[in-house]
Short mmCIF file of C-alpha atoms in Angstrom, two decimals:
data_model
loop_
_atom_site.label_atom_id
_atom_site.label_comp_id
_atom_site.label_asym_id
_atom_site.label_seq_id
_atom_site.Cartn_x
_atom_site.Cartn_y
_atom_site.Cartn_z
CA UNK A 5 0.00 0.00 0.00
CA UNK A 6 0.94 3.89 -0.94
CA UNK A 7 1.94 5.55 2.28
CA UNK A 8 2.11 9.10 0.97
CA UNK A 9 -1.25 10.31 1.12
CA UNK A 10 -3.32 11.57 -2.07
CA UNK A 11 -3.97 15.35 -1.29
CA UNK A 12 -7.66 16.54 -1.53
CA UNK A 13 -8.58 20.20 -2.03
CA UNK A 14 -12.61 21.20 -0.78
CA UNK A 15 -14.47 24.26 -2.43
CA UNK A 16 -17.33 24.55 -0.48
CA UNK A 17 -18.14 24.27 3.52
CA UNK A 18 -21.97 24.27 3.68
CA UNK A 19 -24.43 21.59 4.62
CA UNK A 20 -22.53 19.13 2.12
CA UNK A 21 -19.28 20.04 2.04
CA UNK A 22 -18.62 20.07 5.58
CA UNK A 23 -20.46 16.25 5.71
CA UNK A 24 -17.95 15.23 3.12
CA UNK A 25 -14.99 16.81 5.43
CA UNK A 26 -16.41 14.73 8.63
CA UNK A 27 -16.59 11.56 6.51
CA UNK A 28 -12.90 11.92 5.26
CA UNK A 29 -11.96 12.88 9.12
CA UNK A 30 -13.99 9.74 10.92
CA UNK A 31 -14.13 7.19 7.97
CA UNK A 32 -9.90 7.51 7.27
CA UNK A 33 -9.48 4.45 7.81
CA UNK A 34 -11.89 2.94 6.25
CA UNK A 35 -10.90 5.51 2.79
CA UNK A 36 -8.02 4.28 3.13
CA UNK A 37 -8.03 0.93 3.04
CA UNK A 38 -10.71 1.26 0.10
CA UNK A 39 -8.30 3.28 -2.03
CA UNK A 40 -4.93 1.37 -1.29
CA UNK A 41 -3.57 4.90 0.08
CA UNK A 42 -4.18 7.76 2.58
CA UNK A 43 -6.30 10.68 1.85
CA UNK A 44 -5.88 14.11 3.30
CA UNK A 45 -7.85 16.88 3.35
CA UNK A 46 -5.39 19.71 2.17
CA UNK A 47 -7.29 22.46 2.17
CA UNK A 48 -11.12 24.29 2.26
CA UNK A 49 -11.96 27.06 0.27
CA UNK A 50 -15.06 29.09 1.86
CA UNK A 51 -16.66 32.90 1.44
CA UNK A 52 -16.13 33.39 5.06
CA UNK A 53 -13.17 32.79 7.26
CA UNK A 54 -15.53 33.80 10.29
CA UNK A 55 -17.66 30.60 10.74
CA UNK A 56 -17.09 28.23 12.96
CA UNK A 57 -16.11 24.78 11.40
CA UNK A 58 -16.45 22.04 13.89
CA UNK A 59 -13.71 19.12 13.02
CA UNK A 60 -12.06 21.13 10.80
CA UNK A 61 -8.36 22.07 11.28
CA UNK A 62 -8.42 25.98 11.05
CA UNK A 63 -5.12 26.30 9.52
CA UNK A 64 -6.61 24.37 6.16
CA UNK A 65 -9.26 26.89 5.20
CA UNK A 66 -9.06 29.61 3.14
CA UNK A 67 -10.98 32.15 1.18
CA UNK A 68 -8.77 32.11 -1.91
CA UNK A 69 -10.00 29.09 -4.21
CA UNK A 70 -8.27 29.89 -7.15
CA UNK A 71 -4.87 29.48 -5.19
CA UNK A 72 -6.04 26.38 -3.47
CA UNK A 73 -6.42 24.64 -6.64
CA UNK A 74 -3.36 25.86 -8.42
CA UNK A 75 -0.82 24.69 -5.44
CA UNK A 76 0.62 21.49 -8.11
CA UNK A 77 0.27 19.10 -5.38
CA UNK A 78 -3.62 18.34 -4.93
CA UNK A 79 -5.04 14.91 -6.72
CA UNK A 80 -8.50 15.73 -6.65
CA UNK A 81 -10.51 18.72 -6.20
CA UNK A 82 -13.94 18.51 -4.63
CA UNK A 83 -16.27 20.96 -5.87
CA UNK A 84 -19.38 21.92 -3.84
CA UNK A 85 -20.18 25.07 -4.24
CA UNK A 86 -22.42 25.34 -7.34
CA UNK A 87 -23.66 27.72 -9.64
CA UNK A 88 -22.06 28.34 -12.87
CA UNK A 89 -18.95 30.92 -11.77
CA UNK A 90 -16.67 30.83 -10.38
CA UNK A 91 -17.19 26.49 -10.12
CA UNK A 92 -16.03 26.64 -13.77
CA UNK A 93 -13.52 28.47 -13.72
CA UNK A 94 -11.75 26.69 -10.65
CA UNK A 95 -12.54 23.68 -12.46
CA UNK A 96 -10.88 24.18 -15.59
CA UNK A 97 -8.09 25.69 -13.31
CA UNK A 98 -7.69 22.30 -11.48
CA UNK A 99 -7.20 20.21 -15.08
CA UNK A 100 -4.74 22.48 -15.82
CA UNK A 101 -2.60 21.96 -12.82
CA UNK A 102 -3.46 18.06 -12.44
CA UNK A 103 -6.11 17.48 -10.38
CA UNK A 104 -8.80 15.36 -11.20
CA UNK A 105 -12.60 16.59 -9.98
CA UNK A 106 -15.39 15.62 -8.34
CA UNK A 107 -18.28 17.71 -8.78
CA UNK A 108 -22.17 18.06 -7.51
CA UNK A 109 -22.91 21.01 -9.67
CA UNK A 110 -25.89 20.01 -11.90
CA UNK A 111 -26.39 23.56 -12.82
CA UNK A 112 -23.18 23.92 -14.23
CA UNK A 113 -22.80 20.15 -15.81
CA UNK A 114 -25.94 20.45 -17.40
CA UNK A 115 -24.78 23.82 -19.09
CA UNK A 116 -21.27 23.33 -20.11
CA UNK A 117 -20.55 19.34 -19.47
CA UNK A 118 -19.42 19.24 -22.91
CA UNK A 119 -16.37 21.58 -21.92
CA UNK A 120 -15.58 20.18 -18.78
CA UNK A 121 -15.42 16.81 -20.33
CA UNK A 122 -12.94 18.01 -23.05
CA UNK A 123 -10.65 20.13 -20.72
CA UNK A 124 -10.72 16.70 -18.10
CA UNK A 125 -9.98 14.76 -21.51
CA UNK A 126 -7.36 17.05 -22.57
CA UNK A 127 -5.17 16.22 -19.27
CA UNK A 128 -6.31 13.31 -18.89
CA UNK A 129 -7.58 13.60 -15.83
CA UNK A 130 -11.12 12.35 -14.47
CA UNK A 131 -14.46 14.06 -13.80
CA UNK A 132 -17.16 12.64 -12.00
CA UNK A 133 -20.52 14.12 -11.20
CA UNK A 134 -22.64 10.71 -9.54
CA UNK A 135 -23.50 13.52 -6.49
CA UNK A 136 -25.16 16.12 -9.27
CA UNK A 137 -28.11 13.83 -9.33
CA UNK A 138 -30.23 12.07 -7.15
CA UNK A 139 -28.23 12.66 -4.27
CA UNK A 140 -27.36 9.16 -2.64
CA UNK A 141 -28.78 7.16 -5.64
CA UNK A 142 -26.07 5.55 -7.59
CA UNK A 143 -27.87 6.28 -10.54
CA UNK A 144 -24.89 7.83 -13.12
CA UNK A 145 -22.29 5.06 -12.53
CA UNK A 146 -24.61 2.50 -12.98
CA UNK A 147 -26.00 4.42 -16.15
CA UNK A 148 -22.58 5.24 -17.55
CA UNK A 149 -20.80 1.99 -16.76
CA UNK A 150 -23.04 -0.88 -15.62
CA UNK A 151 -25.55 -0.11 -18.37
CA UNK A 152 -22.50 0.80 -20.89
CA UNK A 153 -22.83 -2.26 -23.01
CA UNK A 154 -26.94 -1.84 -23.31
CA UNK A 155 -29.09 0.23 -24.95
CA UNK A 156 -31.44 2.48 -22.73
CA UNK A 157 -34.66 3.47 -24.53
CA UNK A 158 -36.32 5.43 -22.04
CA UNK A 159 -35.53 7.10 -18.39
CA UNK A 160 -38.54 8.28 -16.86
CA UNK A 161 -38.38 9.86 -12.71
CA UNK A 162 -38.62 11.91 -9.78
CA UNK A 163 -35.50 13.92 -9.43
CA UNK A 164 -36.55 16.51 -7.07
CA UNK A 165 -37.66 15.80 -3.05
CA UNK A 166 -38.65 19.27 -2.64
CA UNK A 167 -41.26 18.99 -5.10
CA UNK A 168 -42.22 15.53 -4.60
CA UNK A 169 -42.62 16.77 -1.01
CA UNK A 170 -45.07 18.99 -1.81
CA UNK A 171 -47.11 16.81 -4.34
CA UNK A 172 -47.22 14.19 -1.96
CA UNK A 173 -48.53 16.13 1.19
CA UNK A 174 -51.41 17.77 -1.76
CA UNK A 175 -52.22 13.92 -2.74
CA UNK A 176 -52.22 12.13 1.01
CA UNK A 177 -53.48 15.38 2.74
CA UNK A 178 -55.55 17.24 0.74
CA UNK A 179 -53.64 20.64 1.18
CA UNK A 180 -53.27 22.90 -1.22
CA UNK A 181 -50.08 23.89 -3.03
CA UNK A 182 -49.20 26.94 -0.78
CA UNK A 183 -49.67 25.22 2.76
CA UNK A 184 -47.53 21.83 1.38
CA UNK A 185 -45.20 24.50 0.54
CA UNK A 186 -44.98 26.16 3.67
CA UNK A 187 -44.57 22.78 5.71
CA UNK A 188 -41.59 22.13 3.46
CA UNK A 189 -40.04 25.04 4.09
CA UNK A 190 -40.40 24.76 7.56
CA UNK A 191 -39.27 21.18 7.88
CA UNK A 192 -36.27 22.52 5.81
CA UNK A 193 -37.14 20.65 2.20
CA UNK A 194 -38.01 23.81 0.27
CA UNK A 195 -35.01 26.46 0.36
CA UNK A 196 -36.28 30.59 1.11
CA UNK A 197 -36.53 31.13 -2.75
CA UNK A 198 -37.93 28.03 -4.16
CA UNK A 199 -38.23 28.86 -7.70
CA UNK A 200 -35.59 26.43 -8.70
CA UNK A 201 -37.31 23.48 -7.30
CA UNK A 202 -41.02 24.26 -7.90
CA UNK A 203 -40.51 25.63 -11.62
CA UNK A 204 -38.17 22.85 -12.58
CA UNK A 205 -35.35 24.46 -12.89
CA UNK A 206 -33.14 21.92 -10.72
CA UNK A 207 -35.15 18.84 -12.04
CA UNK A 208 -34.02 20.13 -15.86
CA UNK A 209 -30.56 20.17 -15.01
CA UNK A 210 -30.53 16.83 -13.81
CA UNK A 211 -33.02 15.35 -17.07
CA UNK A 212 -29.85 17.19 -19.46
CA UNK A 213 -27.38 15.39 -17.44
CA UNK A 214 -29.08 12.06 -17.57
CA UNK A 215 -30.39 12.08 -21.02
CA UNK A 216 -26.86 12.96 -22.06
CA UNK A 217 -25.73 9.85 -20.66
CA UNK A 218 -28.42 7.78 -21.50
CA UNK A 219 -28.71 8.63 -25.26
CA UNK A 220 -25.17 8.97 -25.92
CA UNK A 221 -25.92 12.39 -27.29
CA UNK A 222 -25.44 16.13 -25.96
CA UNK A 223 -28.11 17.60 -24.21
CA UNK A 224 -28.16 20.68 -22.77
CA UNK A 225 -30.06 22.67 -20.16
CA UNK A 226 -31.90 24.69 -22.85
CA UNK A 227 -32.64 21.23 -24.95
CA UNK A 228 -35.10 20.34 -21.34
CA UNK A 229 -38.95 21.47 -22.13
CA UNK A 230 -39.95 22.82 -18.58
CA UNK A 231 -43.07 23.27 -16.66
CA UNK A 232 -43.42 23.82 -13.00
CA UNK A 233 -46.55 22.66 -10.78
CA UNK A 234 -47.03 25.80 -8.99
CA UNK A 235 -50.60 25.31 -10.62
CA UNK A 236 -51.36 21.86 -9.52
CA UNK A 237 -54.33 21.94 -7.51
CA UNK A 238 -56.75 20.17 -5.08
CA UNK A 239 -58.89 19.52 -7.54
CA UNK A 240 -56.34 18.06 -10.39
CA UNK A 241 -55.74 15.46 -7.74
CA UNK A 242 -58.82 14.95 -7.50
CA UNK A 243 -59.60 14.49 -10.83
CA UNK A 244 -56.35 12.23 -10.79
CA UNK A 245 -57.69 9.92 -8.08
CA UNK A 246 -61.50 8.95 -9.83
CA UNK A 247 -58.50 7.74 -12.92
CA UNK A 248 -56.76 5.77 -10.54
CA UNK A 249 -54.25 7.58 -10.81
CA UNK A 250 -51.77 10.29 -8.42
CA UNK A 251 -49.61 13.52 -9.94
CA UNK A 252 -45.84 13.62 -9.55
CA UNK A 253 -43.05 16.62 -10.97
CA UNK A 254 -41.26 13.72 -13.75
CA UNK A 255 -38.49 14.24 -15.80
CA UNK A 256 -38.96 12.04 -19.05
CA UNK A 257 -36.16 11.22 -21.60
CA UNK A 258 -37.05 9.37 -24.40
CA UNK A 259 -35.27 7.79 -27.49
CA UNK A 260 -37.52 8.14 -30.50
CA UNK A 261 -38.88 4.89 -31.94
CA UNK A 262 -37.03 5.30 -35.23
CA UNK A 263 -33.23 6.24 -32.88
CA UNK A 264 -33.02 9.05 -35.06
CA UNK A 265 -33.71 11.67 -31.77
CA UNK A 266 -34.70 12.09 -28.63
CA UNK A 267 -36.51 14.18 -26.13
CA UNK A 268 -36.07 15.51 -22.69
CA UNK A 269 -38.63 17.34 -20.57
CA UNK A 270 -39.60 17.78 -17.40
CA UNK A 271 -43.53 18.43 -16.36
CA UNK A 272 -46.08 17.57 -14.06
CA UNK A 273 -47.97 14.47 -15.11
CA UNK A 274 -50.69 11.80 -13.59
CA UNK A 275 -49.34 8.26 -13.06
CA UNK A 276 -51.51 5.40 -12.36
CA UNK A 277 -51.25 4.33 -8.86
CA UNK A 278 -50.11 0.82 -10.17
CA UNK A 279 -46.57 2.01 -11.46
CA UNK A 280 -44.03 2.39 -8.79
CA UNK A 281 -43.33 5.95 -9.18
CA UNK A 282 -47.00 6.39 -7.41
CA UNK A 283 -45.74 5.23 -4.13
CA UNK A 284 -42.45 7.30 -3.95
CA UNK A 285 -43.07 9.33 -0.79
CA UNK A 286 -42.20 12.36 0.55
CA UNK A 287 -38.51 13.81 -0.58
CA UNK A 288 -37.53 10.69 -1.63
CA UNK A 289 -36.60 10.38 -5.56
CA UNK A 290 -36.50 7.45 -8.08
CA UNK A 291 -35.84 6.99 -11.52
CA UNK A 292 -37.15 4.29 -13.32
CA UNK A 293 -34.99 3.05 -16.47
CA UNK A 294 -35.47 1.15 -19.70
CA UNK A 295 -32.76 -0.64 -21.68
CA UNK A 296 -33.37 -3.08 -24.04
CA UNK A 297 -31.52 -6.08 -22.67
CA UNK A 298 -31.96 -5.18 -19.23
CA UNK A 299 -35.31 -4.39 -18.86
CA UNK A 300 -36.95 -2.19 -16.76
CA UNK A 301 -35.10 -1.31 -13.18
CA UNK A 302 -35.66 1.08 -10.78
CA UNK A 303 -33.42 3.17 -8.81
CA UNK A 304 -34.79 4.86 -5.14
CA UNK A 305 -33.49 6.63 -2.27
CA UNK A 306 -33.04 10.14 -0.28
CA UNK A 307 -32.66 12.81 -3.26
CA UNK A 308 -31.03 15.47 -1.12
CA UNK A 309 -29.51 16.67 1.54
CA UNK A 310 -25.78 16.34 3.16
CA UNK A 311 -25.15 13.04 4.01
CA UNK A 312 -26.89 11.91 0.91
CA UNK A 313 -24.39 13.69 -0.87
CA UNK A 314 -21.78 13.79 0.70
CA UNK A 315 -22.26 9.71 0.50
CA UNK A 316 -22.37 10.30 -3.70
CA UNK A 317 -19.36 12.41 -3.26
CA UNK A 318 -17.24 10.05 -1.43
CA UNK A 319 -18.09 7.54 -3.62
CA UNK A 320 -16.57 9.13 -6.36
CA UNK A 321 -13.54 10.49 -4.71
CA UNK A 322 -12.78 6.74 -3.74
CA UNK A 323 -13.22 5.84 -7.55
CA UNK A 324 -11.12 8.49 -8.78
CA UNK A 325 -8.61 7.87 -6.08
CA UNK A 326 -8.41 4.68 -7.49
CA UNK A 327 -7.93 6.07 -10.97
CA UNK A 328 -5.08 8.04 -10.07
CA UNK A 329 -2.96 5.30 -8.38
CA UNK A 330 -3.68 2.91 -11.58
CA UNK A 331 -2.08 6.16 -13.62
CA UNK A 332 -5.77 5.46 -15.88
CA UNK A 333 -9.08 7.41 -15.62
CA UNK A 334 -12.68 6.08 -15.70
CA UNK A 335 -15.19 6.71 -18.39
CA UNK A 336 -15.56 10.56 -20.01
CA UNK A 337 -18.24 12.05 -21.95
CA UNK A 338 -19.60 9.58 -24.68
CA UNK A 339 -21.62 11.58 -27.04
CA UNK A 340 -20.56 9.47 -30.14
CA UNK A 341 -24.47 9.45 -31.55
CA UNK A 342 -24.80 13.26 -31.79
CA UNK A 343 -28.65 12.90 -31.78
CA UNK A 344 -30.93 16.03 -32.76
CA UNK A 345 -33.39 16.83 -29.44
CA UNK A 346 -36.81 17.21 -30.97
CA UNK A 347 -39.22 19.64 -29.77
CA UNK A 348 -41.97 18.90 -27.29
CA UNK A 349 -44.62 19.18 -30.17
CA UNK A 350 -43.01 15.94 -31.15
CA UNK A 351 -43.74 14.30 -28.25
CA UNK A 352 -46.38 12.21 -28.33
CA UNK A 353 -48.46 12.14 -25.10
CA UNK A 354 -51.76 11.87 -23.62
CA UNK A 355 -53.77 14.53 -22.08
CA UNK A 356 -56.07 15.24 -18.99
CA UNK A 357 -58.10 18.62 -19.93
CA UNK A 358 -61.02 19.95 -17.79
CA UNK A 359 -63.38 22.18 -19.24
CA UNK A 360 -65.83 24.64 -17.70
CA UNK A 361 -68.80 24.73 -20.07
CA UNK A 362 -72.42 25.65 -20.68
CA UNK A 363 -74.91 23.25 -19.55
CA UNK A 364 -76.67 22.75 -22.74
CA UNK A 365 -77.37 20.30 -25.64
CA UNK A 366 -75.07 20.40 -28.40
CA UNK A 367 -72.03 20.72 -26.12
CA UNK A 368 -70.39 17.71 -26.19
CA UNK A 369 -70.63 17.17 -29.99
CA UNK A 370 -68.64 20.46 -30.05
CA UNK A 371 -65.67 19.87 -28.18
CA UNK A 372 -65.42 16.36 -29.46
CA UNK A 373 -65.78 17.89 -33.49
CA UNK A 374 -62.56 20.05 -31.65
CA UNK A 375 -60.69 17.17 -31.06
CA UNK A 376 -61.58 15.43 -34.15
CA UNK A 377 -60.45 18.54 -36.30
CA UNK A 378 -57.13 18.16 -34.90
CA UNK A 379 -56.70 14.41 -35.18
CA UNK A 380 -56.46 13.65 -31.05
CA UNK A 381 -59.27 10.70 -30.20
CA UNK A 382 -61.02 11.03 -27.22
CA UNK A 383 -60.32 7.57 -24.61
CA UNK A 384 -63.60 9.25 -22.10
CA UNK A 385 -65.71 11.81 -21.09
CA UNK A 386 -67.21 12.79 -17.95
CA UNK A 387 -69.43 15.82 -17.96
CA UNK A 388 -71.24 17.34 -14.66
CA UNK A 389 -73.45 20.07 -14.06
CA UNK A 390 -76.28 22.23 -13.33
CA UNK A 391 -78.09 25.48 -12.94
CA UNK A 392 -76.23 26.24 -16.66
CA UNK A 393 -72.72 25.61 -15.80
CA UNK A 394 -71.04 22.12 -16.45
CA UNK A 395 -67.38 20.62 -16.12
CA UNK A 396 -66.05 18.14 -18.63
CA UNK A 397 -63.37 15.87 -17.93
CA UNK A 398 -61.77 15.04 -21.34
CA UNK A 399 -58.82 12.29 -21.49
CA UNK A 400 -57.65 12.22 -25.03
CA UNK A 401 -55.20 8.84 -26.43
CA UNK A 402 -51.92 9.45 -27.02
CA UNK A 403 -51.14 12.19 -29.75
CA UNK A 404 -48.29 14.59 -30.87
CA UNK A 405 -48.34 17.34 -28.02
CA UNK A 406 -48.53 19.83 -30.57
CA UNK A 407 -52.02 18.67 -31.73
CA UNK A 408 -52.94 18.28 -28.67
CA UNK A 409 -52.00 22.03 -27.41
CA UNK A 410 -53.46 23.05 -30.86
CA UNK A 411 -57.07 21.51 -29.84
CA UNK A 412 -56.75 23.37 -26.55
CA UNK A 413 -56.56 26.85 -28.34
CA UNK A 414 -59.55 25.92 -30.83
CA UNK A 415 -61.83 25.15 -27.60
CA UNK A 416 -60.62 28.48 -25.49
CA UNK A 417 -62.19 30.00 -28.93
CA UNK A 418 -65.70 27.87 -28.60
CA UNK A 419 -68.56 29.96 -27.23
CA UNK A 420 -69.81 27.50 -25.15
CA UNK A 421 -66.36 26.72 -23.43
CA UNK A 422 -66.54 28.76 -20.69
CA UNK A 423 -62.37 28.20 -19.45
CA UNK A 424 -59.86 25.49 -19.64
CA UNK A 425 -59.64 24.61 -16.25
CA UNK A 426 -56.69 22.59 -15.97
CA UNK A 427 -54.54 20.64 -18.23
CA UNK A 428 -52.30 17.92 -17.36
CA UNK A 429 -50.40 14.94 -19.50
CA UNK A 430 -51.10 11.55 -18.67
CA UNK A 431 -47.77 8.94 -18.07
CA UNK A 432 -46.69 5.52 -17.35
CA UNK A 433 -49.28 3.28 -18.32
#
């Protein structure tokens, strides 16, 4: 066994970054009899030198990152600090002076993995990213390595526990969006400013990152059709429950039948309460994976948080530990099929549309001619009402989303559709 120890740099002392410097601390032994060699924590880069760090040796931290990963003498850099600068610019700064990376930034993978690959490449040095997504899951080795020799067709999951939080306290509950919200910020789930997490934001990162890996293919941030389920309501889950069925925040990737494309997006959708995404609770995520000679499998687990993480993190820095004491590196970017990402009018999905309408004969005939007009069939209708006003529950096959949207603008223009009252796509049957 190596006796001189491989020298770690930190950037970033928060919730996970100062997990991942407690595990190196109380785990050394165990790290290093994994890896074949010591690891030491070398130094921490942080904003403030004011903060108390419990465990960790004052003399190692530092507010200047940039010199911290320039010292010629650190073997990996651990990068937890997110956001796009400066994280990219200390990471291309730490290829250049040898060190390999580990990174949770899914913001910043999702946006410029393509770079970071090719500068990691270039020195050939290693970057790995399992902690970017799905927080504890091992989810991107697996998808990268263990699933290397197959061919996955479709990746459909919950990536985000903030959201699922919320969805789940609307479905078993039956609060509305703002008062799930407000228990998840309390309990810590939902940051101040949730925007990232209830619009999508986050969960689109993570879809880029996986459908790049999945597809073989570049996909960026941008490439991700996004909708957030700050609309969801009471009554869509109640609509969702008389179909059997419950509403989660998915991320769907998506090879096209013919392989010549695929799709990425990220929307709120019902599920039937038969497929297992249904009964992921709480702020737990899972992803649910099809390959052609593997089948389907299912990966589950805590999403978030820092020992979560941290445990992603570690794993990794073991790995690429590893890597550098075999003088080799581990898998890069493999974007060899340079497939086109088609629009979401390609997609071809079912809908759930509810319609406020006058209570009157003739009605029905007219919102099905609607659909007709725009090629979508009709699977069933429910209609309710009185005193004038109705509701009609329309579930549609599955159609190209841009006929589908198209039929939704001809009946806003109907005179007897009062309002489209919600509108949701239908998944995983």
């Amino acid at each position: 066994m190596r006796t001189r120890p491989l020298k770690v740099a930190l950037l970033g002392c928060g919730v996970v970054g100062s997990e991942v410097a407690r595990i190196m601390t109380t785990h050394a032994d165990d790290l290093t009899a994994r890896i074949g060699a010591p690891v030491e924590l070398a130094g921490v880069a942080v904003r403030r030198l004011s903060k108390a760090r419990e465990g960790i040796d004052p003399a190692l931290v530092t507010t200047d990152a940039t010199a911290l990963v320039k010292r010629g003498d650190i073997d990996v850099v651990i990068e937890v600090i997110g956001g796009i600068e400066p994280a990219r610019t200390l990471i291309t700064t730490a290829f250049e002076h040898g060190a390999s990376v580990v990174s949770a930034n899914k913001a910043l993978l999702a946006q410029d993995g393509a770079a970071l690959h090719a500068a990691a490449e270039q020195h050939g040095l290693d970057l790995y990213y399992e902690a970017a997504v799905a927080g504890a899951i091992p989810l991107v080795r697996p998808m990268r390595e263990s699933l290397a020799g197959d061919k996955i067709n479709r990746v459909m999951g919950i990536v985000n526990g903030t959201t699922n939080f919320i969805l789940d306290k609307m479905d078993s509950t039956g609060a509305g969006y703002q008062e799930a919200l407000d228990e998840a910020t309390a309990l810590g789930y939902a940051e101040a400013d949730p925007t990232a997490d209830v619009e999508g934001y986050d969960a689109a990162a993570k879809a880029a990152i996986l459908a790049g890996i999945a597809f073989h293919t570049r996909v960026r941030l941008d490439d991700v059709y996004r909708e957030g389920m700050t609309e969801v309501s009471a009554a869509d889950f109640a609509s969702a429950k008389r179909m059997g069925c419950t509403i989660k925040l998915l991320a769907i990737l998506e090879r096209a039948a013919d392989g010549a494309s695929v799709t990425a997006r990220v929307h709120p959708a019902m599920i039937p309460l038969s497929h297992p995404l249904s009964s992921v609770r709480e702020a737990y995520n899972a992803v649910f994976v099809e390959a052609e000679a593997a089948g389907r499998l299912m990966f589950y687990g805590p999403g978030a948080g820092g020992s979560p993480t941290a445990s992603a993190v570690l794993g990794d820095l073991v790995a690429v530990c590893r890597n550098k004491l075999a003088e080799a590196t581990g898998p890069g970017e493999s974007a060899y099929t340079q497939l086109p990402v088609s629009p979401m009018g390609d997609v071809v999905t079912r809908y759930h549309i509810s319609l406020d309408v006058a209570d009157k004969p003739g009605v029905l005939a007219q919102v099905a001619t609607t659909f007709a007009e725009h090629g979508v069939s009709i699977d069933t209708v429910r209609q309710q009402g009185k005193d004038g006003e109705a509701s009609l529950v329309v579930v549609t096959h599955r159609a190209p989303d841009a006929a589908l949207s198209g039929t939704v603008e001809a009946l806003r223009k109907l005179d007897t559709v009062r309002g489209v009252a919600s509108i949701m796509r239908v998944e995983g049957e």
